[in-house]
Tab-separated table of C-alpha atoms in Angstrom:
chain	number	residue	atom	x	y	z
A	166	UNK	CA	12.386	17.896	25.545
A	167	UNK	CA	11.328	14.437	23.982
A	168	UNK	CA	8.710	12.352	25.382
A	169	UNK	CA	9.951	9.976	27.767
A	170	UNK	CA	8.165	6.920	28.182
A	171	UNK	CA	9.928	5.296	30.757
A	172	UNK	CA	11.392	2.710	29.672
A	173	UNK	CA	14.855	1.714	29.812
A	174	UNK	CA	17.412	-0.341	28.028
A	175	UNK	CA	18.269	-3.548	29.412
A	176	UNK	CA	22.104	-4.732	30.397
A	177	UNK	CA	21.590	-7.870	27.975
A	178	UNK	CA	20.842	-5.499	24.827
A	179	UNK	CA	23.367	-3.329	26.020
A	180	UNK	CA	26.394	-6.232	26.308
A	181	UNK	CA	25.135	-7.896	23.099
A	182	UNK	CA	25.244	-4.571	21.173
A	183	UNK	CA	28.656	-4.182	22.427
A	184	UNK	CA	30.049	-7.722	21.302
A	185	UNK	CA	27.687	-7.693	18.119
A	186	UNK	CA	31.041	-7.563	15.545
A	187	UNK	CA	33.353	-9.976	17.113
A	188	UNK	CA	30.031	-12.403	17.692
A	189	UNK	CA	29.353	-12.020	13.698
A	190	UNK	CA	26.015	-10.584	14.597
A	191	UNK	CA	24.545	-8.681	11.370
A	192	UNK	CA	21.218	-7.756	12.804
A	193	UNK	CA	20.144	-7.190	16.513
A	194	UNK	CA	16.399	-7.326	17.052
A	195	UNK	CA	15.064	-5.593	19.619
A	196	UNK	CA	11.684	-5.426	21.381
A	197	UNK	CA	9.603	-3.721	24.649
A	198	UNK	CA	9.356	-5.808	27.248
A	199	UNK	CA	7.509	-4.606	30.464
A	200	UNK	CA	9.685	-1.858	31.568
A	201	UNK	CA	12.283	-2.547	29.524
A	202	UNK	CA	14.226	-3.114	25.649
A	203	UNK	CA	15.084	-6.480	25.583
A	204	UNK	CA	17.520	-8.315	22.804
A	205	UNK	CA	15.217	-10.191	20.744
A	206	UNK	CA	16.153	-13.005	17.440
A	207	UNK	CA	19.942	-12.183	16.009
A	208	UNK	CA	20.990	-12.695	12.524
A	209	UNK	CA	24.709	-13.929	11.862
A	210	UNK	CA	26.814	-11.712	8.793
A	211	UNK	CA	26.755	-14.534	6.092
A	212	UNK	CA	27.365	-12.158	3.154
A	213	UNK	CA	27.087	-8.651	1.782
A	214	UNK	CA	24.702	-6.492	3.399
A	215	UNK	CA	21.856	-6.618	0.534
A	216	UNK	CA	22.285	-9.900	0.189
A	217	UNK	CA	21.916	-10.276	4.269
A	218	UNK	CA	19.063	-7.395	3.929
A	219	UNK	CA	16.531	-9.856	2.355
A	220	UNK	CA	16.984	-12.743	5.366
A	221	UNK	CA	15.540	-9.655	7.616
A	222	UNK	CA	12.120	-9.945	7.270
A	223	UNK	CA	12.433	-13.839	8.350
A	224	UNK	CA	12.455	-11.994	12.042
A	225	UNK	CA	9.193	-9.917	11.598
A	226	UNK	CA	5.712	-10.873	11.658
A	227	UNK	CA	2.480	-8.766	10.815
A	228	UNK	CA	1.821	-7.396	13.934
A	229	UNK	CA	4.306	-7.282	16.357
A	230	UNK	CA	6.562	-4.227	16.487
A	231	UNK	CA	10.212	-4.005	17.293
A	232	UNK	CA	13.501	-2.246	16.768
A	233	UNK	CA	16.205	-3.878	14.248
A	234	UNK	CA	19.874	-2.664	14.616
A	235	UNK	CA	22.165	-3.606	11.524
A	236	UNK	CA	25.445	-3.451	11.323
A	237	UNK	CA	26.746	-2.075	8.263
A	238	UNK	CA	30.084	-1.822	8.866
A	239	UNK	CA	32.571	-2.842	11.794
A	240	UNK	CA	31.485	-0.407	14.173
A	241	UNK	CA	28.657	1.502	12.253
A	242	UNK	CA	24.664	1.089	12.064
A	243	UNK	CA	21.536	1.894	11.264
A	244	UNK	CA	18.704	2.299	13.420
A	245	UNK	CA	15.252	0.681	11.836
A	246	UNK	CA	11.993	0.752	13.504
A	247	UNK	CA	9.443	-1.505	11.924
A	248	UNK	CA	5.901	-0.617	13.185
A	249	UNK	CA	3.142	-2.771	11.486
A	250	UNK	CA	-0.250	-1.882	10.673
A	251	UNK	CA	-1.353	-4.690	12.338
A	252	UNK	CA	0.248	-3.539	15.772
A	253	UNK	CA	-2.036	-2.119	18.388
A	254	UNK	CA	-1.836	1.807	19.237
A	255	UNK	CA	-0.473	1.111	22.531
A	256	UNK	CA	2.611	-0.393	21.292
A	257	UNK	CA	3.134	2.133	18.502
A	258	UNK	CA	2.829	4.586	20.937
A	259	UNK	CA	5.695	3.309	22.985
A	260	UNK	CA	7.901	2.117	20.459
A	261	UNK	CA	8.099	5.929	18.719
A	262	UNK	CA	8.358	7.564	22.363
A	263	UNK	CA	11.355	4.616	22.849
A	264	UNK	CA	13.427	5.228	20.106
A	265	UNK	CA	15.282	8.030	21.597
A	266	UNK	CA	16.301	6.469	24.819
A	267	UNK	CA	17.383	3.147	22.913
A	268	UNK	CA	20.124	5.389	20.300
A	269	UNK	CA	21.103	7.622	23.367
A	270	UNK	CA	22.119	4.476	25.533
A	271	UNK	CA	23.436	2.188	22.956
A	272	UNK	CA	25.888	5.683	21.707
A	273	UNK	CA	23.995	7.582	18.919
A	274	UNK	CA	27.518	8.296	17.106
A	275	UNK	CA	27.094	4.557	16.350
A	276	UNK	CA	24.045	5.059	13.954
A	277	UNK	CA	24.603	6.621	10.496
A	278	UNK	CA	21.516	5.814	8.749
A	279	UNK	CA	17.951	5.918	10.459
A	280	UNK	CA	14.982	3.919	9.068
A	281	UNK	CA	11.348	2.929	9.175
A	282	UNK	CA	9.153	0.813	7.901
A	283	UNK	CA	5.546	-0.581	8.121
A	284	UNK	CA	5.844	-3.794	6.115
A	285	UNK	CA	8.163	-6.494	6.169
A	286	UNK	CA	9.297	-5.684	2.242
A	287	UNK	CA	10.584	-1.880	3.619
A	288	UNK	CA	13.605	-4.304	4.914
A	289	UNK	CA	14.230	-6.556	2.058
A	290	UNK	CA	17.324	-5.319	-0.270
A	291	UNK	CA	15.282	-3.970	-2.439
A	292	UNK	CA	13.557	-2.164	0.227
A	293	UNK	CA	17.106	-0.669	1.542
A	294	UNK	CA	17.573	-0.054	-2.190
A	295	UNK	CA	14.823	2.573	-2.327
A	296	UNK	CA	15.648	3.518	1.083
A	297	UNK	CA	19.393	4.511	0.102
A	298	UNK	CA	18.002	5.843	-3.778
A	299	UNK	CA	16.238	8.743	-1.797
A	300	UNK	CA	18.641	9.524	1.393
A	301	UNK	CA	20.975	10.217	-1.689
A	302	UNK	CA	19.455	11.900	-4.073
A	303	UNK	CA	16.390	14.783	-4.077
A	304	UNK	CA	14.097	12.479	-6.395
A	305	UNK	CA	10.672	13.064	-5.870
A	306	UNK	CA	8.799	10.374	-3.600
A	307	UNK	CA	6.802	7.477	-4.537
A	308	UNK	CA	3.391	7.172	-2.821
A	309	UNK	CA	4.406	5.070	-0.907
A	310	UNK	CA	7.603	6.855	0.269
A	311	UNK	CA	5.157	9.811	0.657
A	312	UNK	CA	3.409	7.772	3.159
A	313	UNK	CA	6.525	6.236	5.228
A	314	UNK	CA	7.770	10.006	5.490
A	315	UNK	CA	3.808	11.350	6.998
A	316	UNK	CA	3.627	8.305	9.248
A	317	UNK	CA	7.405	9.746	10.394
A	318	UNK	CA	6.503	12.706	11.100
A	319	UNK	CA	3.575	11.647	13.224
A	320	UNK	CA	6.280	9.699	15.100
A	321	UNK	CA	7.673	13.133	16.012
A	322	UNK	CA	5.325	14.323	17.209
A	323	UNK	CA	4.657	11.658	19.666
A	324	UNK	CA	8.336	11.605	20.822
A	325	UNK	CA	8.219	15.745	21.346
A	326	UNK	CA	4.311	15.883	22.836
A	327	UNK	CA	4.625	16.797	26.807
A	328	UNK	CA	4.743	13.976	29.251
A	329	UNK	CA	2.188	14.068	32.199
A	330	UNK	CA	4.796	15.954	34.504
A	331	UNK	CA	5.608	18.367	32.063
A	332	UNK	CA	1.855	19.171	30.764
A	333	UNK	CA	1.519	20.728	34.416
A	334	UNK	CA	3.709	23.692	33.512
A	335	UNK	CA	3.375	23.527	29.796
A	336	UNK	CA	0.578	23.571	26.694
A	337	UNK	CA	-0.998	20.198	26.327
A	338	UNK	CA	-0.904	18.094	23.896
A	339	UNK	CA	-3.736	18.781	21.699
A	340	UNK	CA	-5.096	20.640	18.612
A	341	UNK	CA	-7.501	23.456	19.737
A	342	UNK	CA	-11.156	22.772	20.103
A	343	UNK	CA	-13.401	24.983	17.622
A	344	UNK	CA	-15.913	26.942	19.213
A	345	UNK	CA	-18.882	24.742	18.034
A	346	UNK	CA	-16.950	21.643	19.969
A	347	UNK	CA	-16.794	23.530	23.060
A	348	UNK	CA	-20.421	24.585	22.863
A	349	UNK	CA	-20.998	21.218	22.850
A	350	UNK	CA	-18.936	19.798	25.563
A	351	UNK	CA	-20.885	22.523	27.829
A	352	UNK	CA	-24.193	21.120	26.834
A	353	UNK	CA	-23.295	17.868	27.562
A	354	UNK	CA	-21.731	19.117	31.089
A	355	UNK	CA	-24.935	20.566	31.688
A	356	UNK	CA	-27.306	18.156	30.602
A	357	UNK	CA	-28.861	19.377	27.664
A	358	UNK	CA	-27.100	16.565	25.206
A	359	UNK	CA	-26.464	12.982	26.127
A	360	UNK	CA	-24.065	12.221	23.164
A	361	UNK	CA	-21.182	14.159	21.509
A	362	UNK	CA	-18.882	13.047	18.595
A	363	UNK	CA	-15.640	14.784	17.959
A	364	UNK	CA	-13.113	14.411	15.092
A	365	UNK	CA	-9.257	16.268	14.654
A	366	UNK	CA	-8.932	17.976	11.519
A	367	UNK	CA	-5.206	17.161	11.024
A	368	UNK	CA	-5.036	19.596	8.305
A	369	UNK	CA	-6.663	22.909	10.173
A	370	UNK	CA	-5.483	21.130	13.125
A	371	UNK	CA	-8.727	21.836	15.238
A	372	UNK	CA	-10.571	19.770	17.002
A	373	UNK	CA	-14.295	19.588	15.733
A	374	UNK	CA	-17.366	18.515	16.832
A	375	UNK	CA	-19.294	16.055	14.629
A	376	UNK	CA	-22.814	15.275	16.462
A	377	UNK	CA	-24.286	16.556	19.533
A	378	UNK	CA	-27.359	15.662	20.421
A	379	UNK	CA	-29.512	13.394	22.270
A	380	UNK	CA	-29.508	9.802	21.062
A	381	UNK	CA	-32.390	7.323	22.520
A	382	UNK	CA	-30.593	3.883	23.528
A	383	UNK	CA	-27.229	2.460	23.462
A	384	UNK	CA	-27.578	1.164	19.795
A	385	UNK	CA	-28.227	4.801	17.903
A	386	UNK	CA	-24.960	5.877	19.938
A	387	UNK	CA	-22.797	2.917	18.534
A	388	UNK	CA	-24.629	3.719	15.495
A	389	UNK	CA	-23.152	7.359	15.148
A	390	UNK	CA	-19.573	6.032	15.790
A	391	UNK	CA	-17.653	6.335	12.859
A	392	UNK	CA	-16.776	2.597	11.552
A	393	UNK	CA	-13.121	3.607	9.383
A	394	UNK	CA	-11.610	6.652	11.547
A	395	UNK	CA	-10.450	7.574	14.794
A	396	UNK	CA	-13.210	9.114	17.114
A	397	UNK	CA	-14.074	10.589	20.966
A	398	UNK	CA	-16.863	10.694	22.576
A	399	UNK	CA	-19.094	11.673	25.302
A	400	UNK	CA	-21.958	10.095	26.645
A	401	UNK	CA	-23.737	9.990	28.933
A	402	UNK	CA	-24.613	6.212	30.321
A	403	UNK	CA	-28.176	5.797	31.858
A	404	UNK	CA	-28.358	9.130	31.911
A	405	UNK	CA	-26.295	9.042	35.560
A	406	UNK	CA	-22.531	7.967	34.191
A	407	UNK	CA	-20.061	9.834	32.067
A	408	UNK	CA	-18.140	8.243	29.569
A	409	UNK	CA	-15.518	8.708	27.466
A	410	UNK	CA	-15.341	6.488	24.054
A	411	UNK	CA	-11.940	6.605	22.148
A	412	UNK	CA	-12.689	4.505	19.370
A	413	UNK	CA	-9.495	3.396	17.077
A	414	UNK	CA	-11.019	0.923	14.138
A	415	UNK	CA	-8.161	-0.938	12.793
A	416	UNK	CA	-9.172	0.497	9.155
A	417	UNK	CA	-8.166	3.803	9.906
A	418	UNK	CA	-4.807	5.324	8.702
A	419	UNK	CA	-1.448	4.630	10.930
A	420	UNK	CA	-1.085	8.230	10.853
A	421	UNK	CA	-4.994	8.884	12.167
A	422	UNK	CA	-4.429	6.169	14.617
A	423	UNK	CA	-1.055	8.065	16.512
A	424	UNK	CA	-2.861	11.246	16.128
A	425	UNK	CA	-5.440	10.529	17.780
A	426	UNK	CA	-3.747	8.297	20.570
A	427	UNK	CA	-1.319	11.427	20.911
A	428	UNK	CA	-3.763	13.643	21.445
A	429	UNK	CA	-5.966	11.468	23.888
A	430	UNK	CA	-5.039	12.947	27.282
A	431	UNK	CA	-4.494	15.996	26.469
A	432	UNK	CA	-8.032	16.383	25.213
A	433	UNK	CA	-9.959	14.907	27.962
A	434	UNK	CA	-7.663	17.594	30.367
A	435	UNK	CA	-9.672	20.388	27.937
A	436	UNK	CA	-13.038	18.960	28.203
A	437	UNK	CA	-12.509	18.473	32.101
A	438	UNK	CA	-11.852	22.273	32.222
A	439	UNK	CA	-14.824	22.538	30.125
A	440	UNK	CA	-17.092	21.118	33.455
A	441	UNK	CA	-16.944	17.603	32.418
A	442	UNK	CA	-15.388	15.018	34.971
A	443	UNK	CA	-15.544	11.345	34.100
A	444	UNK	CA	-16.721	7.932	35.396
A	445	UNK	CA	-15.361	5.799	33.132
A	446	UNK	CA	-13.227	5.765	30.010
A	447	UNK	CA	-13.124	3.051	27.296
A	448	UNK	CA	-11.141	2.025	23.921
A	449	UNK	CA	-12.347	0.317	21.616
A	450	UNK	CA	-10.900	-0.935	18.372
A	451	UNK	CA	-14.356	-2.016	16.653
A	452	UNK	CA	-17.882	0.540	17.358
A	453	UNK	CA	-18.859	-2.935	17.214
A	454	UNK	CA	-18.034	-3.347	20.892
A	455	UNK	CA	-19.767	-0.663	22.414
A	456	UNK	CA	-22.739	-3.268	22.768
A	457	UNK	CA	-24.740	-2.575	26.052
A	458	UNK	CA	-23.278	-5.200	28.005
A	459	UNK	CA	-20.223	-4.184	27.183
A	460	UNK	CA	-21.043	-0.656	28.355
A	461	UNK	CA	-22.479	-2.139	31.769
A	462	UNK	CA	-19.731	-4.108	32.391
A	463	UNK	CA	-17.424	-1.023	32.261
């Protein structure tokens, strides 16, 4: 079953879907508002569909993500989800466990072409160009087609990973822990460590521990935070207060960032079977913000 997320289309995208051809409308934006997909900027059918294609990214900016539905044809469209790199995980997150709902309300039989971007060229003509080139043909992929295709099948796996509900009665979702991380997890349940450091090996997908140990003061533990990649960890604040760090550093990959925000709950369920229960939990975009007063004001 695909991951909901809640969130439902509103009447106003619905009606303005509906009307889109006799109102001229080319392109429908759409965006996540609160609890619900909301009709965002429109763009009017002025000429042929490349040449309309290049007024498109005119409605996107650098980090704000949002759904675009163009009309190719009277009644026919594709479905294009732009996802910067810019955006934070939160909304990526939602906008790829969305998609679903948005096609199945608006009528999927109404989409013939499906596409996705991270940049605002992907929906230029020439960006639809390469788009079409390859949904044609079995040429192999540029780089950065390559890319476009792992970042969609990260997407995937968000939109199929168990919702809360359903992770009562089914796997989690999470890589497994190697042995060496759940030694680890148990010394820090215990005690023994104040500080461990875990990393998903996407490839072997395992989860793997990186550092455990006992660091001596809030600075040697931001220290050991990796500054370009997706991390957890576990520490243990003042010696009395368990935390949980999910640091996210805007450097890292798109496709490191969903991974890891995928993966997020479903991990912390494992180490809490593992003996460890926590206090608090904290994100952080930067290791530069796990400062101490930031810690202490958590």
């Amino acid at each position: 079953m695909a991951h909901q997320s809640g969130i439902r289309v509103s009447s106003a995208l619905e009606s303005q879907f509906r009307s889109a051809y006799t109102d001229g409308i080319r392109v429908l934006q759409a965006h996540i508002s609160g609890e619900s997909v909301e009709p965002g900027a429109t763009q009017s059918q002025h000429s042929t569909l490349l040449d309309d294609f290049d007024s498109i990214p005119k409605l996107l900016n650098d980090t704000t993500p949002c759904y675009l539905l163009i009309r190719l044809d009277m009644d026919k469209w594709a479905f294009a989800t732009y996802v910067p790199d810019g955006a934070n995980v939160r909304s990526k997150m939602l906008y790829a466990a969305t998609k679903a709902t948005v096609t199945r309300t608006l009528g999927e039989s109404h989409f013939i072409d499906t596409m996705f971007g991270t940049t605002q060229d992907d929906f230029s003509s020439a960006g639809y160009k390469r788009h079409r080139v390859h949904a044609e043909s079995s040429a192999p992929l540029t780089e950065r087609e390559q890319e476009l295709e792992r970042i969609r099948d990260d997407e995937s796996k968000v939109a199929e990973a168990p919702t809360m509900d359903s992770r009562r009665s089914h796997a989690r979702a999470v890589y497994p822990l190697h042995e060496d991380a759940k030694r680890a997890i148990r010394e820090f349940a215990s005690g023994t460590v104040n500080f461990v450091l875990l990393t998903i090996d996407s490839q072997k997908e395992t989860v793997n521990v990186e550092y455990a140990g006992s660091v001596q003061s809030h600075d040697e533990m931001k220290q050991r935070v990796p500054q370009n990649v997706p991390s957890y960890a576990l520490y243990w604040f003042d010696g009395s207060t368990r935390m949980f760090v999910y640091s996210c550093p805007s450097s890292s990959s798109v496709r490191e960032r969903m991974v890891y925000s995928t993966f997020r709950h479903g991990f912390t369920e494992c180490v809490r079977d593992l003996g460890v229960e926590f206090d608090i939990r904290m994100e952080v975009d930067d290791p530069e913000e796990l400062s101490a007063e930031a810690l202490e004001s958590e």
